[in-house]
PDB file of C-alpha atoms in Angstrom:
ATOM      1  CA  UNK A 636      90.053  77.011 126.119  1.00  0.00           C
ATOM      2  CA  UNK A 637      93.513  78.298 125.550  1.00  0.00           C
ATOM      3  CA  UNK A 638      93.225  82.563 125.415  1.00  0.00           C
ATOM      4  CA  UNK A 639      95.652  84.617 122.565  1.00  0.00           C
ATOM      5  CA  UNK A 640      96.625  88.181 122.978  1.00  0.00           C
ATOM      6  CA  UNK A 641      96.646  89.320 119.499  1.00  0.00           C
ATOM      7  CA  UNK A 642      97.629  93.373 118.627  1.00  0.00           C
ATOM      8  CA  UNK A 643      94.345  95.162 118.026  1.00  0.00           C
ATOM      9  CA  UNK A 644      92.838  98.186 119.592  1.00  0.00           C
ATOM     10  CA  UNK A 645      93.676 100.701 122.103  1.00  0.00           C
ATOM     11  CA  UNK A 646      93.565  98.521 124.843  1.00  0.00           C
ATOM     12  CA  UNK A 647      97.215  97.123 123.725  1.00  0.00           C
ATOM     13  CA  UNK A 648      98.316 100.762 125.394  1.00  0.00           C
ATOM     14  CA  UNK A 649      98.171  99.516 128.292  1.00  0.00           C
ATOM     15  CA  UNK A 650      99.839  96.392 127.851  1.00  0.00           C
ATOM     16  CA  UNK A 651     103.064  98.569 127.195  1.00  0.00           C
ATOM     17  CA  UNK A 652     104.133  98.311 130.759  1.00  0.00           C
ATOM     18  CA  UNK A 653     103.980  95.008 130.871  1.00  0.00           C
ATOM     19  CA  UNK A 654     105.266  94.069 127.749  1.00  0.00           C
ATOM     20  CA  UNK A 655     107.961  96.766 127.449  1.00  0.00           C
ATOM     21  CA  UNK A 656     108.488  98.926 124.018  1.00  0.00           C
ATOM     22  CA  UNK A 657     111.595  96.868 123.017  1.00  0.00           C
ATOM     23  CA  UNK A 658     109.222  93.331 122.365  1.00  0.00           C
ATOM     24  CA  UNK A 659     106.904  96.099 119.814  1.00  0.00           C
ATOM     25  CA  UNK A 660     109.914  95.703 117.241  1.00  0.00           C
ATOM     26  CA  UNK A 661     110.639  91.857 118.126  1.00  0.00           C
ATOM     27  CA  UNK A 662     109.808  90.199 115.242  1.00  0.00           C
ATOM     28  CA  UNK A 663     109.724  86.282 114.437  1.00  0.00           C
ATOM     29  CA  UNK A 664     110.049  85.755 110.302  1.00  0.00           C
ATOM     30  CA  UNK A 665     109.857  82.611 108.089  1.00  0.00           C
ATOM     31  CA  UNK A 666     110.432  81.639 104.720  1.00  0.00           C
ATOM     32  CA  UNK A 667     107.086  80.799 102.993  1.00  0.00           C
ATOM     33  CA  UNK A 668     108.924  80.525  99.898  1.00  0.00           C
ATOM     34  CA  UNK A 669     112.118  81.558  98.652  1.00  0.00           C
ATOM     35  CA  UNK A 670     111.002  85.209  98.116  1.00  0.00           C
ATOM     36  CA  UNK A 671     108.732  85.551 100.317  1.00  0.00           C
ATOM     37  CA  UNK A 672     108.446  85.890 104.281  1.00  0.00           C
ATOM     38  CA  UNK A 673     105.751  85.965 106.709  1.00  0.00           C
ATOM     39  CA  UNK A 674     106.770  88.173 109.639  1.00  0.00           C
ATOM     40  CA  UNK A 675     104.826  87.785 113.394  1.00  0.00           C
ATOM     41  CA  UNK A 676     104.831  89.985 116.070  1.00  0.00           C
ATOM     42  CA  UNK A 677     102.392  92.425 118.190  1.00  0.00           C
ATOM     43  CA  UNK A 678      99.712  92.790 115.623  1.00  0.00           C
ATOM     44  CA  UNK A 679      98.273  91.400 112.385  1.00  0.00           C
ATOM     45  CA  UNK A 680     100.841  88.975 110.494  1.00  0.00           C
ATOM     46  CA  UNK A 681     103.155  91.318 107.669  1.00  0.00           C
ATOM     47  CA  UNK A 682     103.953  89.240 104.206  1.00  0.00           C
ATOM     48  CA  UNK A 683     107.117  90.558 102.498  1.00  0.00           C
ATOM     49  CA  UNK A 684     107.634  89.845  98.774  1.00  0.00           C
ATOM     50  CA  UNK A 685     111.360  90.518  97.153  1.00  0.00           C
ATOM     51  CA  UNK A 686     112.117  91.457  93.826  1.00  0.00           C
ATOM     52  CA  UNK A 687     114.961  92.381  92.159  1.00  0.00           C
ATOM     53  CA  UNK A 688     114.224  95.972  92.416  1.00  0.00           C
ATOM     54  CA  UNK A 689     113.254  95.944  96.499  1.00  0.00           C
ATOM     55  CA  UNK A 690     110.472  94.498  98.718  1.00  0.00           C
ATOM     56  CA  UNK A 691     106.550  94.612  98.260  1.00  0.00           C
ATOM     57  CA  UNK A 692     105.234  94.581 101.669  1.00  0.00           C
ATOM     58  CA  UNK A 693     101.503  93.584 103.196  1.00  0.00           C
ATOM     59  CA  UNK A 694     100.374  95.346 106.565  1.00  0.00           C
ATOM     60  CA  UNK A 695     102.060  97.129 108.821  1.00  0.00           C
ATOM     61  CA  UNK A 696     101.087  96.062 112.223  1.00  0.00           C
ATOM     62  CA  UNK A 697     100.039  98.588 115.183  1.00  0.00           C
ATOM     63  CA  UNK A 698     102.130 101.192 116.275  1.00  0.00           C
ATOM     64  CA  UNK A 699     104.770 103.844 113.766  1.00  0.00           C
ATOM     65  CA  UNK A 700     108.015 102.077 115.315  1.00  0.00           C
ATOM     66  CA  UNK A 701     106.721  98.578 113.956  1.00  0.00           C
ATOM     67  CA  UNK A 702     106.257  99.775 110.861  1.00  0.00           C
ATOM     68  CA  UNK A 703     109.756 101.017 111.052  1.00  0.00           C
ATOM     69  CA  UNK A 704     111.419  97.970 112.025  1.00  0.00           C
ATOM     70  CA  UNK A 705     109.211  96.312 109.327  1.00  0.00           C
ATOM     71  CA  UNK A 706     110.768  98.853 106.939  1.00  0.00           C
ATOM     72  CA  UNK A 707     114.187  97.748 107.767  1.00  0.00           C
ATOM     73  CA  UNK A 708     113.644  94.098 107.908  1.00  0.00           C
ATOM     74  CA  UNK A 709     111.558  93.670 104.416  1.00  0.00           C
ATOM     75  CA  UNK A 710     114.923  96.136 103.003  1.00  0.00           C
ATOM     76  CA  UNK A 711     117.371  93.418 104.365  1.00  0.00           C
ATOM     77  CA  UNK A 712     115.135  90.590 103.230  1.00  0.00           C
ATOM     78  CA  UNK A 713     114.845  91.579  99.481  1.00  0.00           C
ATOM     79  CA  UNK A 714     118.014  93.642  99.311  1.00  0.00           C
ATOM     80  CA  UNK A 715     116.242  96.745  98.491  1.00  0.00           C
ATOM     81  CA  UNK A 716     114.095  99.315  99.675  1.00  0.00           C
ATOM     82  CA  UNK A 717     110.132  99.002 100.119  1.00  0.00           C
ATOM     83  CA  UNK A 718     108.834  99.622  96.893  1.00  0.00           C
ATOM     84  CA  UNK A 719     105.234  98.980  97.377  1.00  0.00           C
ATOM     85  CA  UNK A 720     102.758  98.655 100.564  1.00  0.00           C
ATOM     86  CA  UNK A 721      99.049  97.116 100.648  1.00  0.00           C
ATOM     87  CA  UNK A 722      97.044  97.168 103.337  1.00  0.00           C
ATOM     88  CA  UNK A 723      94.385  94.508 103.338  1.00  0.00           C
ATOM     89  CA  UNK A 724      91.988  95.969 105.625  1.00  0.00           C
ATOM     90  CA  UNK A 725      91.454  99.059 107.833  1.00  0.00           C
ATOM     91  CA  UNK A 726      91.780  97.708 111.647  1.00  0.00           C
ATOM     92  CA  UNK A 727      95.333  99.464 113.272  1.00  0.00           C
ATOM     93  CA  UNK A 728      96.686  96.166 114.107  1.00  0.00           C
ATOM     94  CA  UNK A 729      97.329  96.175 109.999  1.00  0.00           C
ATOM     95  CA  UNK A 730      97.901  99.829 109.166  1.00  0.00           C
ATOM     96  CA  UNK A 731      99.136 101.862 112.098  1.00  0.00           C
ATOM     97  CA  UNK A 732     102.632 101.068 111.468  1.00  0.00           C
ATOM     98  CA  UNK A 733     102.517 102.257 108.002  1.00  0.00           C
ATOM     99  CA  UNK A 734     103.692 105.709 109.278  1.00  0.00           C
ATOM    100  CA  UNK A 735     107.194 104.332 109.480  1.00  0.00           C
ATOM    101  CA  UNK A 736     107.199 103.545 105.962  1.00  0.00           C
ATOM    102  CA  UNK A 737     108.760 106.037 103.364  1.00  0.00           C
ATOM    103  CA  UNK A 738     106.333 109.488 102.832  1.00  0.00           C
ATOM    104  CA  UNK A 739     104.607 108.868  99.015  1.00  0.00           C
ATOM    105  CA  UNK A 740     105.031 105.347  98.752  1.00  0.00           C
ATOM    106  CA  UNK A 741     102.487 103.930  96.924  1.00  0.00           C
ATOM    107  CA  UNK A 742     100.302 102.275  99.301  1.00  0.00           C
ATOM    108  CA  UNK A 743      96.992  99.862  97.911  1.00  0.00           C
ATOM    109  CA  UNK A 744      94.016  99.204  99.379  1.00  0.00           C
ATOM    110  CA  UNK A 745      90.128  98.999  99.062  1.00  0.00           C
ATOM    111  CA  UNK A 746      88.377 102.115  98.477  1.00  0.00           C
ATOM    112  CA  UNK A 747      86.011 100.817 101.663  1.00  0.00           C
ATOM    113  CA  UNK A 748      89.338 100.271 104.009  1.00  0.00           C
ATOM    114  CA  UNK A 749      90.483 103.958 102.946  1.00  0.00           C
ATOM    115  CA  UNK A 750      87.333 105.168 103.771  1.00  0.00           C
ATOM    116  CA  UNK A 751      86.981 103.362 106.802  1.00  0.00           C
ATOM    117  CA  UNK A 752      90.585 105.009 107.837  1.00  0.00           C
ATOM    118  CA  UNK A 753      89.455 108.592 107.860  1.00  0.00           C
ATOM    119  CA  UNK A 754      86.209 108.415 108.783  1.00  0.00           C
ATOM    120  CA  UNK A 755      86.726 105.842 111.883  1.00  0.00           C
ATOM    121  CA  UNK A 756      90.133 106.126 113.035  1.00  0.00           C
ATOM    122  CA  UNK A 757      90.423 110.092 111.772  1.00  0.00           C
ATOM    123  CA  UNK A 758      92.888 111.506 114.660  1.00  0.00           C
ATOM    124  CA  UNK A 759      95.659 109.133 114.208  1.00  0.00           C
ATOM    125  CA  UNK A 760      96.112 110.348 110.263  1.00  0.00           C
ATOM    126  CA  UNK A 761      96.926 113.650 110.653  1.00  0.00           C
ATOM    127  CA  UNK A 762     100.301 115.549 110.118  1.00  0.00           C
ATOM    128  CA  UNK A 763     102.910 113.495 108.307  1.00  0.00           C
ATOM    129  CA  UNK A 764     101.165 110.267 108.927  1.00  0.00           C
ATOM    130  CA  UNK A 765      98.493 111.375 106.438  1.00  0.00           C
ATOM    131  CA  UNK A 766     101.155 110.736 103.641  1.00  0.00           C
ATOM    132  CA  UNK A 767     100.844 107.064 104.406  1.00  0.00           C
ATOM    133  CA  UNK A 768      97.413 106.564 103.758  1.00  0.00           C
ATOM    134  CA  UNK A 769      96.307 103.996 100.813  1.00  0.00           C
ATOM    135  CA  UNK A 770      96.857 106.109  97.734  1.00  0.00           C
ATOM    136  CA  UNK A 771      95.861 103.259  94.965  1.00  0.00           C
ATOM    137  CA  UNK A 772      92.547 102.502  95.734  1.00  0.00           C
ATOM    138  CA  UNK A 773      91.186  98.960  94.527  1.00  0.00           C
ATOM    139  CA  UNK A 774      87.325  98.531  93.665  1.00  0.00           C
ATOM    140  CA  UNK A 775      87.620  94.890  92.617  1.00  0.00           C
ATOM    141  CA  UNK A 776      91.477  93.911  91.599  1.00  0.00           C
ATOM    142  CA  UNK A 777      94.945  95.506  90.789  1.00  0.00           C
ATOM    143  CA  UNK A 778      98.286  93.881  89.219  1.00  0.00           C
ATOM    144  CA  UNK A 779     101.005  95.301  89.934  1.00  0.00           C
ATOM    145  CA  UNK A 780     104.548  93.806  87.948  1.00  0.00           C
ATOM    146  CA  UNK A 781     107.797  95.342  89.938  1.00  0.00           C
ATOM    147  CA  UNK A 782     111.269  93.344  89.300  1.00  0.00           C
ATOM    148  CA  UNK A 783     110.063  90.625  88.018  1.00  0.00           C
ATOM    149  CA  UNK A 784     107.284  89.781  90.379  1.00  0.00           C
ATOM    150  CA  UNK A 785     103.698  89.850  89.714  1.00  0.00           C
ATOM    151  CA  UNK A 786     101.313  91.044  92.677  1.00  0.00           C
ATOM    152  CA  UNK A 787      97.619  90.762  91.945  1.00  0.00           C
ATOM    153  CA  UNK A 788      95.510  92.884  94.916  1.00  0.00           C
ATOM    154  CA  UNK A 789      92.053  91.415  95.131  1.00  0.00           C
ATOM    155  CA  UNK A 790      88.792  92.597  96.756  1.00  0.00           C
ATOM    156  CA  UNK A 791      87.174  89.487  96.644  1.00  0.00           C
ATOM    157  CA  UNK A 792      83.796  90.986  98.561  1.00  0.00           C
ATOM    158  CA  UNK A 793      82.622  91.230 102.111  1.00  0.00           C
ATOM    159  CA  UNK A 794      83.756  88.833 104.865  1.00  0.00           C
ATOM    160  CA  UNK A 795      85.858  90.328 107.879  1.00  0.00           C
ATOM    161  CA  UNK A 796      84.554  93.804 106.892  1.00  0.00           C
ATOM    162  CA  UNK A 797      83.417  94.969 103.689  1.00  0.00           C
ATOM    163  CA  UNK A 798      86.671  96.573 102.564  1.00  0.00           C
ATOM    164  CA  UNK A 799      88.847  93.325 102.175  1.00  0.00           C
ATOM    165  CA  UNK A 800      92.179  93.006 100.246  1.00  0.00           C
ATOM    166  CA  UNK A 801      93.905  89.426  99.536  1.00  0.00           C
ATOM    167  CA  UNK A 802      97.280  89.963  98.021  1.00  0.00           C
ATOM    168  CA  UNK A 803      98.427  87.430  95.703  1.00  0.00           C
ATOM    169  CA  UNK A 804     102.153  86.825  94.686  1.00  0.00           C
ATOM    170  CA  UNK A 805     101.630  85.105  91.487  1.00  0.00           C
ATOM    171  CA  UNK A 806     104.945  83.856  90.543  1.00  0.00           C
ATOM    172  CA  UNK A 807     105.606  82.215  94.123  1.00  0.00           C
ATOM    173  CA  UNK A 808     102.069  81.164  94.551  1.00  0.00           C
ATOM    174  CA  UNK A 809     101.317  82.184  97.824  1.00  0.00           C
ATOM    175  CA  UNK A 810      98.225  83.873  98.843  1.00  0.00           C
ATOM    176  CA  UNK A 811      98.331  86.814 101.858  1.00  0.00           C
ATOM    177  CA  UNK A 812      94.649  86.177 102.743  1.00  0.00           C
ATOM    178  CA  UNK A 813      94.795  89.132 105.764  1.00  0.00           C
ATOM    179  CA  UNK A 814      91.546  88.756 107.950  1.00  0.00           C
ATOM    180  CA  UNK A 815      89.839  86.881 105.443  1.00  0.00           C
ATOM    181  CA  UNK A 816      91.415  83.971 107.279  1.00  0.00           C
ATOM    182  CA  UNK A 817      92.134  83.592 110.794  1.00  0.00           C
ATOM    183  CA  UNK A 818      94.033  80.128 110.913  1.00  0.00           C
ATOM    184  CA  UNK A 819      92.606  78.166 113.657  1.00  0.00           C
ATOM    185  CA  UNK A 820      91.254  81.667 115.547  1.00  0.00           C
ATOM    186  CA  UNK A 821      87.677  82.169 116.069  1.00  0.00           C
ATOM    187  CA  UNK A 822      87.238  85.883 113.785  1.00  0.00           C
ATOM    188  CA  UNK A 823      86.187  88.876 114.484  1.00  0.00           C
ATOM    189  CA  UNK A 824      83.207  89.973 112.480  1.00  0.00           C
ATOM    190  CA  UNK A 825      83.219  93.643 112.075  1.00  0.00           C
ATOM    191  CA  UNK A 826      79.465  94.385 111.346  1.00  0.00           C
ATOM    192  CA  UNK A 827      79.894  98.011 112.089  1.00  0.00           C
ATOM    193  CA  UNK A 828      82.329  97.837 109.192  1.00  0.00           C
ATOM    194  CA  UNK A 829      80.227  95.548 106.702  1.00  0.00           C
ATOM    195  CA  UNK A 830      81.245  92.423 108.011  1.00  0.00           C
ATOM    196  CA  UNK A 831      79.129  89.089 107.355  1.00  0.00           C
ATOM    197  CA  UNK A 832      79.341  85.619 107.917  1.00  0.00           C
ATOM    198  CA  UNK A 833      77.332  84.854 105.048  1.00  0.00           C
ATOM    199  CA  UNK A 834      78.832  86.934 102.746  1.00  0.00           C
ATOM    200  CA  UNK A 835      82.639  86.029 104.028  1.00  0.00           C
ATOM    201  CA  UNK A 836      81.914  82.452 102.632  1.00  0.00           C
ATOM    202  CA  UNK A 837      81.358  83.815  99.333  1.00  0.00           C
ATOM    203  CA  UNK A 838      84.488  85.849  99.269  1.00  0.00           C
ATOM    204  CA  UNK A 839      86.062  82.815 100.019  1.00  0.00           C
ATOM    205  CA  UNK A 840      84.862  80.670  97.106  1.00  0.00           C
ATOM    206  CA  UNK A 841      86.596  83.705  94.970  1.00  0.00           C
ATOM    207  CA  UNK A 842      89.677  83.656  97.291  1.00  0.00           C
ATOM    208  CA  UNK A 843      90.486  79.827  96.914  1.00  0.00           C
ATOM    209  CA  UNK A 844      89.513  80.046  92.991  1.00  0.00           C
ATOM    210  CA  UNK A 845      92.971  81.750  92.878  1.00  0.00           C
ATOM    211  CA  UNK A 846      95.980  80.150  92.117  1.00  0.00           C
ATOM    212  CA  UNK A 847      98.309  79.313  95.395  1.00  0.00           C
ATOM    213  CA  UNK A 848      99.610  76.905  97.620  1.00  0.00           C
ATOM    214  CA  UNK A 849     100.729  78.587 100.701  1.00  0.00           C
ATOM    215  CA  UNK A 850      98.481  81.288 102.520  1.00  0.00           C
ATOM    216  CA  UNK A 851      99.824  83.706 104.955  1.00  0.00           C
ATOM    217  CA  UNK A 852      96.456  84.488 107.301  1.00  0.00           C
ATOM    218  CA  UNK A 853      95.984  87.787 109.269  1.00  0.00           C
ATOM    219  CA  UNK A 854      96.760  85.781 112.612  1.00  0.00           C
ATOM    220  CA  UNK A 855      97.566  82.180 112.863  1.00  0.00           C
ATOM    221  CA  UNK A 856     100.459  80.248 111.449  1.00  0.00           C
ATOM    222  CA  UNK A 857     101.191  79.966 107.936  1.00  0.00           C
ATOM    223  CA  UNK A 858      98.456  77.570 105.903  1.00  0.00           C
ATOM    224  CA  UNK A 859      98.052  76.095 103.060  1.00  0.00           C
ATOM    225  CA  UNK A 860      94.926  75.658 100.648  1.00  0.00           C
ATOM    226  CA  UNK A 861      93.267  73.201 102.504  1.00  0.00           C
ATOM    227  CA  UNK A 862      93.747  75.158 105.878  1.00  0.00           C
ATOM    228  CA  UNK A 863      91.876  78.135 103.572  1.00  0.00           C
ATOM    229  CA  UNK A 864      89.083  75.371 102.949  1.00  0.00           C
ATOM    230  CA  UNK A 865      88.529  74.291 106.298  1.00  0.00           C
ATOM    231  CA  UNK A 866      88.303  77.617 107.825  1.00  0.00           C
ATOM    232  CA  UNK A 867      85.620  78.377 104.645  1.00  0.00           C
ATOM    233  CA  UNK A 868      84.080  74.987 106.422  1.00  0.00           C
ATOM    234  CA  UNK A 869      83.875  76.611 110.160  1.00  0.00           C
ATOM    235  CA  UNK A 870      82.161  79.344 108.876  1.00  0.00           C
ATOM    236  CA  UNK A 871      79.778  77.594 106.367  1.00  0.00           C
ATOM    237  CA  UNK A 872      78.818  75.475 109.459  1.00  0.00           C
ATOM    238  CA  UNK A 873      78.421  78.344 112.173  1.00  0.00           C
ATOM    239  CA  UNK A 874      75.548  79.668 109.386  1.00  0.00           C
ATOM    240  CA  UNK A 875      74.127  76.699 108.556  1.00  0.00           C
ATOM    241  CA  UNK A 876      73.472  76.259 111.907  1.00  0.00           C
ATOM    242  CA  UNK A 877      71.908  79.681 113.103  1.00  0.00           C
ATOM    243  CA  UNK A 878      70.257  79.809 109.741  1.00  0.00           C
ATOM    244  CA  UNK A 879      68.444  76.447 111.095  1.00  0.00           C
ATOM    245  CA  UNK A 880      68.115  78.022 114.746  1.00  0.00           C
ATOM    246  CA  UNK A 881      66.568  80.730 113.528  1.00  0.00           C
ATOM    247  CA  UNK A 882      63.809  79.047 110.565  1.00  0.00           C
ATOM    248  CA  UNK A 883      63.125  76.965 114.388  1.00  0.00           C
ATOM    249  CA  UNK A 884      62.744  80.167 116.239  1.00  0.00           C
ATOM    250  CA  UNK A 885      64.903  79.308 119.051  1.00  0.00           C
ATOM    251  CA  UNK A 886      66.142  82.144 121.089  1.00  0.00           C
ATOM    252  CA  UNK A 887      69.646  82.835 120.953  1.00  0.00           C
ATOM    253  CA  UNK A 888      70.856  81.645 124.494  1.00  0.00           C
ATOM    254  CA  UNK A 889      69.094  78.185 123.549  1.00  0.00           C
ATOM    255  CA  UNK A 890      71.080  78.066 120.113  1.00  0.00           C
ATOM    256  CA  UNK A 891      74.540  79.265 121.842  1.00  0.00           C
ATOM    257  CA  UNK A 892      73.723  76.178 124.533  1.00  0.00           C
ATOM    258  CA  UNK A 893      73.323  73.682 122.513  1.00  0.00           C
ATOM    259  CA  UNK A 894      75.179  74.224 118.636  1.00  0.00           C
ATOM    260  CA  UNK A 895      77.304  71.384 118.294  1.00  0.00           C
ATOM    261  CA  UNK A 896      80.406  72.420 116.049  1.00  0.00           C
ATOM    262  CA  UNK A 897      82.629  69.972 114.450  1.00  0.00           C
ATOM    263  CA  UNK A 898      85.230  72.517 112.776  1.00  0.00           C
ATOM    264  CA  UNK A 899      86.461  74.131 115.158  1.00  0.00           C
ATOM    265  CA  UNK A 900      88.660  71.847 117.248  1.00  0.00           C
ATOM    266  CA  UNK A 901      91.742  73.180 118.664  1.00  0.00           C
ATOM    267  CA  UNK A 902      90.491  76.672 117.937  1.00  0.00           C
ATOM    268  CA  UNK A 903      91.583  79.510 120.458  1.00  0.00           C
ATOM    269  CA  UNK A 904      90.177  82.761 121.144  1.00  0.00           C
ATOM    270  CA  UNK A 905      91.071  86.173 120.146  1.00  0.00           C
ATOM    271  CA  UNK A 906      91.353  88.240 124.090  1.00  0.00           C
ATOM    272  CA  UNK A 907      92.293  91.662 124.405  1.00  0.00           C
ATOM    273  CA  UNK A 908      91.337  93.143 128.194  1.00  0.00           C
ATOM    274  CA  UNK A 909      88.680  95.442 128.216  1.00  0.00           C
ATOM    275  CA  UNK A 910      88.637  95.385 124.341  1.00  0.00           C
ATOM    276  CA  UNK A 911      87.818  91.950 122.764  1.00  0.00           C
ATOM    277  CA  UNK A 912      86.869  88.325 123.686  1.00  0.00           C
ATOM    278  CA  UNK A 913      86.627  86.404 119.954  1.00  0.00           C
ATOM    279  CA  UNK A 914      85.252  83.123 121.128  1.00  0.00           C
ATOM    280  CA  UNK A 915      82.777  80.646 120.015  1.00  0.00           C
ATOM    281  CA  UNK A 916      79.899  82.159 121.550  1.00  0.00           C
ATOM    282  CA  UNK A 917      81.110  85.770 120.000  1.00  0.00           C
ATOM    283  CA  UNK A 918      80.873  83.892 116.685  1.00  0.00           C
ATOM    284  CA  UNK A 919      78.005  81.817 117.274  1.00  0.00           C
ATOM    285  CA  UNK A 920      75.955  85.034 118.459  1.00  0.00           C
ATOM    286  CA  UNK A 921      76.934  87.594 115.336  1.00  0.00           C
ATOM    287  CA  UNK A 922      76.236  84.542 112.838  1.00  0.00           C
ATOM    288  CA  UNK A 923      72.549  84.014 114.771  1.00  0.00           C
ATOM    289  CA  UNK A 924      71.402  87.912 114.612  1.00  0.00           C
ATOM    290  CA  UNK A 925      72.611  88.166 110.723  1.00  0.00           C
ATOM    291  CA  UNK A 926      70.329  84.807 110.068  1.00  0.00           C
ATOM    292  CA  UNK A 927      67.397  86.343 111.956  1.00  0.00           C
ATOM    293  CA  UNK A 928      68.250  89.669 110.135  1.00  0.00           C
ATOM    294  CA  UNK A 929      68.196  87.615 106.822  1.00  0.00           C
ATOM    295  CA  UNK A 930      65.267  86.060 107.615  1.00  0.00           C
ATOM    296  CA  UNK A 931      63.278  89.568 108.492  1.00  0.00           C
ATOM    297  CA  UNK A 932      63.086  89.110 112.290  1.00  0.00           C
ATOM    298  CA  UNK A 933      63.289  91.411 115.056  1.00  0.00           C
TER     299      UNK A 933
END
């Protein structure tokens, strides 16, 4: 099964020799619609909005000199300077760049995903980059209307962890979904954090309520509704599936041996050495202890 190296956690450090600080601002960008742009490199994917008074900009990737170059890029794309940042969730491969953003721009995100920040990743926000933590904190939705542009920041409820931001550009009808969709990935489920299986479905039926066409995911090429829907589909069958494993009281092994999943063909996993292996029995396993957790087992 065909391995990803995706920007998250310290262990990407180490990669540095090998990958050389000049590819950490190489950037790839598209147009996802003719004012918006997804931008991929070493981390989470960035979404960049432009309006006519500068750009509104989603995530940040993983290190300060991304978020730099992300600066400059999103100021070339819309002709104007950063006006607004979001953060959809709390993970540095998302927010560790914002500390080359501008000191007091606004920044949005979750209450949970601030909270998260400077409780879990404390040592890195400290000194100056302490002025670009989330500063407009969202307990269920925020609009936001800058040049023209309206920007609706959603906490649609727990799924990827329980802090969760989709940021939706009305006007161009595209959705930036962050973690709450990992386009043809298996996801990480941060229970530490709140994540759930069962509950990231249900954010999901909110999420695809909205009003979009295109969807920029957290990794994973840009989608489109029905890419949205059929990741909803993985997930609703990983659960059904160790919800009936578990009301059968099979052990886990047994239920990782012999699941048969339809939904996830051509999926890759999520690898970073020493760090993280995202694969199907990763997912299978987390979705089979939260059923027997459900279900009041030991």
């Amino acid at each position: 099964m065909a391995r990803i190296v995706v920007g998250i956690g310290v262990a990407l450090v180490a990669l540095l020799a090998v990958l050389g600080w000049q590819r950490l601002g190489t950037f790839e960008h598209e147009a996802v619609a003719p004012d918006v742009h997804a931008i991929f490199g070493l981390g989470g994917n960035v979404c960049v909005l432009a309006t006519e008074r500068g750009a509104v900009v989603v995530d940040t990737m993983t290190f300060r000199m991304q978020g730099q170059r992300i600066r400059e890029l999103a100021e070339r794309l819309a002709g104007g300077p950063v006006q607004t940042l979001l953060n959809t969730h709390y993970h540095r491969d998302h927010t560790h760049g914002n500390p080359g953003m501008a000191p007091g721009l606004p920044i949005v995100a979750t209450e949970r995903t601030r909270e998260h920040l400077v409780t879990r990743d404390a040592g890195y926000w400290e000194g100056a980059a302490a002025e670009t933590l989330p500063s407009v904190l969202v307990a269920d939705e925020h609009e936001l209307r800058l040049g023209g542009k309206t920007i609706r920041a959603i906490h649609p409820g727990r799924g990827h962890t329980d802090g969760d931001l989709v940021a939706l550009f009305v006007e161009d009808r595209v959705l930036c979904a962050g973690d709450l969709f990992f386009n043809r990935r298996y996801p990480r489920i941060d229970v530490e954090a709140g994540g759930s299986v069962a509950a990231w479905i249900e954010a999901l039926d909110r999420v695809l309520a909205l009003d979009f066409d295109r969807v920029v995911p957290g990794h994973g090429a840009v989608s489109d509704r029905s890419g949205l829907q059929a990741f909803q589909d993985f997930l609703r069958e990983v659960w059904e599936q160790a919800q009936g494993a578990v009301q059968e009281g099979r052990p886990a092994e047994d239920f990782l041996a012999t699941a048969r999943l339809t939904r996830d063909a051509g999926y890759e996993s999520i690898y970073v050495p020493f760090v993280l292996d995202i694969n199907r029995d990763y997912v299978l396993r987390t979705a089979f202890e939260e059923a027997r957790g459900t279900a009041g087992g030991s």
